[in-house]
PDB file of C-alpha atoms and ligand atoms in Angstrom:
ATOM      1  CA  UNK A 301      16.775  -7.568 -15.097  1.00 59.00           C
ATOM      2  CA  UNK A 302      16.646  -5.413 -11.984  1.00 66.00           C
ATOM      3  CA  UNK A 303      13.252  -4.357 -10.641  1.00 78.00           C
ATOM      4  CA  UNK A 304      12.497  -1.439  -8.402  1.00 91.00           C
ATOM      5  CA  UNK A 305      10.738  -2.258  -5.194  1.00 95.00           C
ATOM      6  CA  UNK A 306       7.195  -1.040  -4.701  1.00 96.00           C
ATOM      7  CA  UNK A 307       7.258   1.750  -2.118  1.00 97.00           C
ATOM      8  CA  UNK A 308       4.476   4.208  -2.954  1.00 97.00           C
ATOM      9  CA  UNK A 309       1.080   5.069  -4.364  1.00 98.00           C
ATOM     10  CA  UNK A 310       2.095   6.799  -7.556  1.00 97.00           C
ATOM     11  CA  UNK A 311      -1.331   8.299  -8.335  1.00 98.00           C
ATOM     12  CA  UNK A 312      -1.457  10.140  -4.995  1.00 98.00           C
ATOM     13  CA  UNK A 313       2.311  10.740  -4.707  1.00 98.00           C
ATOM     14  CA  UNK A 314       2.451   9.196  -1.246  1.00 98.00           C
ATOM     15  CA  UNK A 315       5.007   6.762   0.086  1.00 98.00           C
ATOM     16  CA  UNK A 316       3.874   3.647   1.935  1.00 98.00           C
ATOM     17  CA  UNK A 317       5.704   5.088   4.939  1.00 98.00           C
ATOM     18  CA  UNK A 318       3.446   8.185   4.821  1.00 98.00           C
ATOM     19  CA  UNK A 319       0.375   6.005   4.334  1.00 98.00           C
ATOM     20  CA  UNK A 320       1.343   3.820   7.294  1.00 98.00           C
ATOM     21  CA  UNK A 321       1.782   6.851   9.552  1.00 98.00           C
ATOM     22  CA  UNK A 322      -1.483   8.446   8.404  1.00 98.00           C
ATOM     23  CA  UNK A 323      -3.415   5.215   8.954  1.00 98.00           C
ATOM     24  CA  UNK A 324      -1.913   4.870  12.415  1.00 98.00           C
ATOM     25  CA  UNK A 325      -2.703   8.484  13.351  1.00 98.00           C
ATOM     26  CA  UNK A 326      -6.265   8.222  12.045  1.00 98.00           C
ATOM     27  CA  UNK A 327      -6.941   4.727  13.400  1.00 98.00           C
ATOM     28  CA  UNK A 328      -7.570   3.367   9.907  1.00 98.00           C
ATOM     29  CA  UNK A 329      -7.128  -0.339   9.245  1.00 97.00           C
ATOM     30  CA  UNK A 330      -8.594  -0.819   5.771  1.00 98.00           C
ATOM     31  CA  UNK A 331      -7.674   0.204   2.245  1.00 98.00           C
ATOM     32  CA  UNK A 332     -11.319   1.016   1.607  1.00 98.00           C
ATOM     33  CA  UNK A 333     -11.297   3.711   4.307  1.00 98.00           C
ATOM     34  CA  UNK A 334      -8.145   5.261   2.812  1.00 98.00           C
ATOM     35  CA  UNK A 335      -9.821   5.197  -0.605  1.00 98.00           C
ATOM     36  CA  UNK A 336     -12.973   6.840   0.751  1.00 98.00           C
ATOM     37  CA  UNK A 337     -10.839   9.677   2.077  1.00 97.00           C
ATOM     38  CA  UNK A 338      -8.990   9.794  -1.256  1.00 97.00           C
ATOM     39  CA  UNK A 339      -5.721   9.558   0.658  1.00 98.00           C
ATOM     40  CA  UNK A 340      -4.339   6.762  -1.543  1.00 98.00           C
ATOM     41  CA  UNK A 341      -5.320   3.813  -3.736  1.00 98.00           C
ATOM     42  CA  UNK A 342      -8.277   5.562  -5.381  1.00 97.00           C
ATOM     43  CA  UNK A 343      -6.614   6.226  -8.740  1.00 97.00           C
ATOM     44  CA  UNK A 344      -5.542   3.240 -10.824  1.00 97.00           C
ATOM     45  CA  UNK A 345      -5.787   0.964  -7.776  1.00 96.00           C
ATOM     46  CA  UNK A 346      -2.622  -0.995  -8.583  1.00 95.00           C
ATOM     47  CA  UNK A 347      -1.116  -0.145  -5.212  1.00 97.00           C
ATOM     48  CA  UNK A 348      -4.149  -1.405  -3.258  1.00 97.00           C
ATOM     49  CA  UNK A 349      -2.825  -4.931  -2.561  1.00 96.00           C
ATOM     50  CA  UNK A 350       0.452  -3.453  -1.358  1.00 97.00           C
ATOM     51  CA  UNK A 351      -1.290  -0.911   0.871  1.00 98.00           C
ATOM     52  CA  UNK A 352      -3.262  -3.811   2.299  1.00 97.00           C
ATOM     53  CA  UNK A 353       0.065  -5.448   3.153  1.00 97.00           C
ATOM     54  CA  UNK A 354       1.327  -2.180   4.692  1.00 98.00           C
ATOM     55  CA  UNK A 355      -1.704  -2.180   6.987  1.00 98.00           C
ATOM     56  CA  UNK A 356      -1.350  -5.879   7.801  1.00 97.00           C
ATOM     57  CA  UNK A 357       2.405  -6.149   8.298  1.00 96.00           C
ATOM     58  CA  UNK A 358       3.762  -2.631   8.845  1.00 97.00           C
ATOM     59  CA  UNK A 359       6.287  -3.195   6.058  1.00 97.00           C
ATOM     60  CA  UNK A 360       6.664  -0.360   3.573  1.00 98.00           C
ATOM     61  CA  UNK A 361       8.744  -1.838   0.769  1.00 97.00           C
ATOM     62  CA  UNK A 362       7.870  -4.841  -1.378  1.00 96.00           C
ATOM     63  CA  UNK A 363       9.257  -6.683  -4.344  1.00 94.00           C
ATOM     64  CA  UNK A 364       6.999  -6.384  -7.392  1.00 92.00           C
ATOM     65  CA  UNK A 365       4.327  -9.067  -7.231  1.00 89.00           C
ATOM     66  CA  UNK A 366       4.921  -9.775  -3.526  1.00 90.00           C
ATOM     67  CA  UNK A 367       1.197  -9.615  -2.825  1.00 85.00           C
ATOM     68  CA  UNK A 368       0.375 -12.258  -5.412  1.00 81.00           C
ATOM     69  CA  UNK A 369       3.116 -14.601  -4.209  1.00 82.00           C
ATOM     70  CA  UNK A 370       1.817 -14.201  -0.643  1.00 77.00           C
ATOM     71  CA  UNK A 371      -1.744 -15.106  -1.712  1.00 70.00           C
ATOM     72  CA  UNK A 372      -0.517 -18.286  -3.425  1.00 68.00           C
ATOM     73  CA  UNK A 373       1.206 -19.544  -0.285  1.00 61.00           C
ATOM     74  CA  UNK A 374      -1.487 -18.586   2.227  1.00 60.00           C
TER      75      UNK A 374
HETATM   76  S1  LIG B1489      -0.694   3.768  -7.636  1.00 96.82           S
HETATM   77 FE1  LIG B1489      -2.052   4.016  -6.005  1.00 96.82          FE
HETATM   78  S2  LIG B1489      -3.957   4.408  -6.994  1.00 96.82           S
HETATM   79 FE2  LIG B1489      -2.552   4.279  -8.635  1.00 96.82          FE
END
């Protein structure tokens, strides 16, 4: 079965690329700050762990479940 990579906050219709650029421009380094501004991750919240990884690594595309696999190994 083929899975689509995780590349966006669906609830806010924003790509991780857009979120990364916005965070950089605004000097934001936490998901909580983005949520406070209702920029992303304040709907269902399922994208939050991935946005956290965007902020940590600068990557903008992840395999489904990448966050949980990372937590197991770290
Ligand atoms: S997908 Fe980002 S809040 Fe729902």
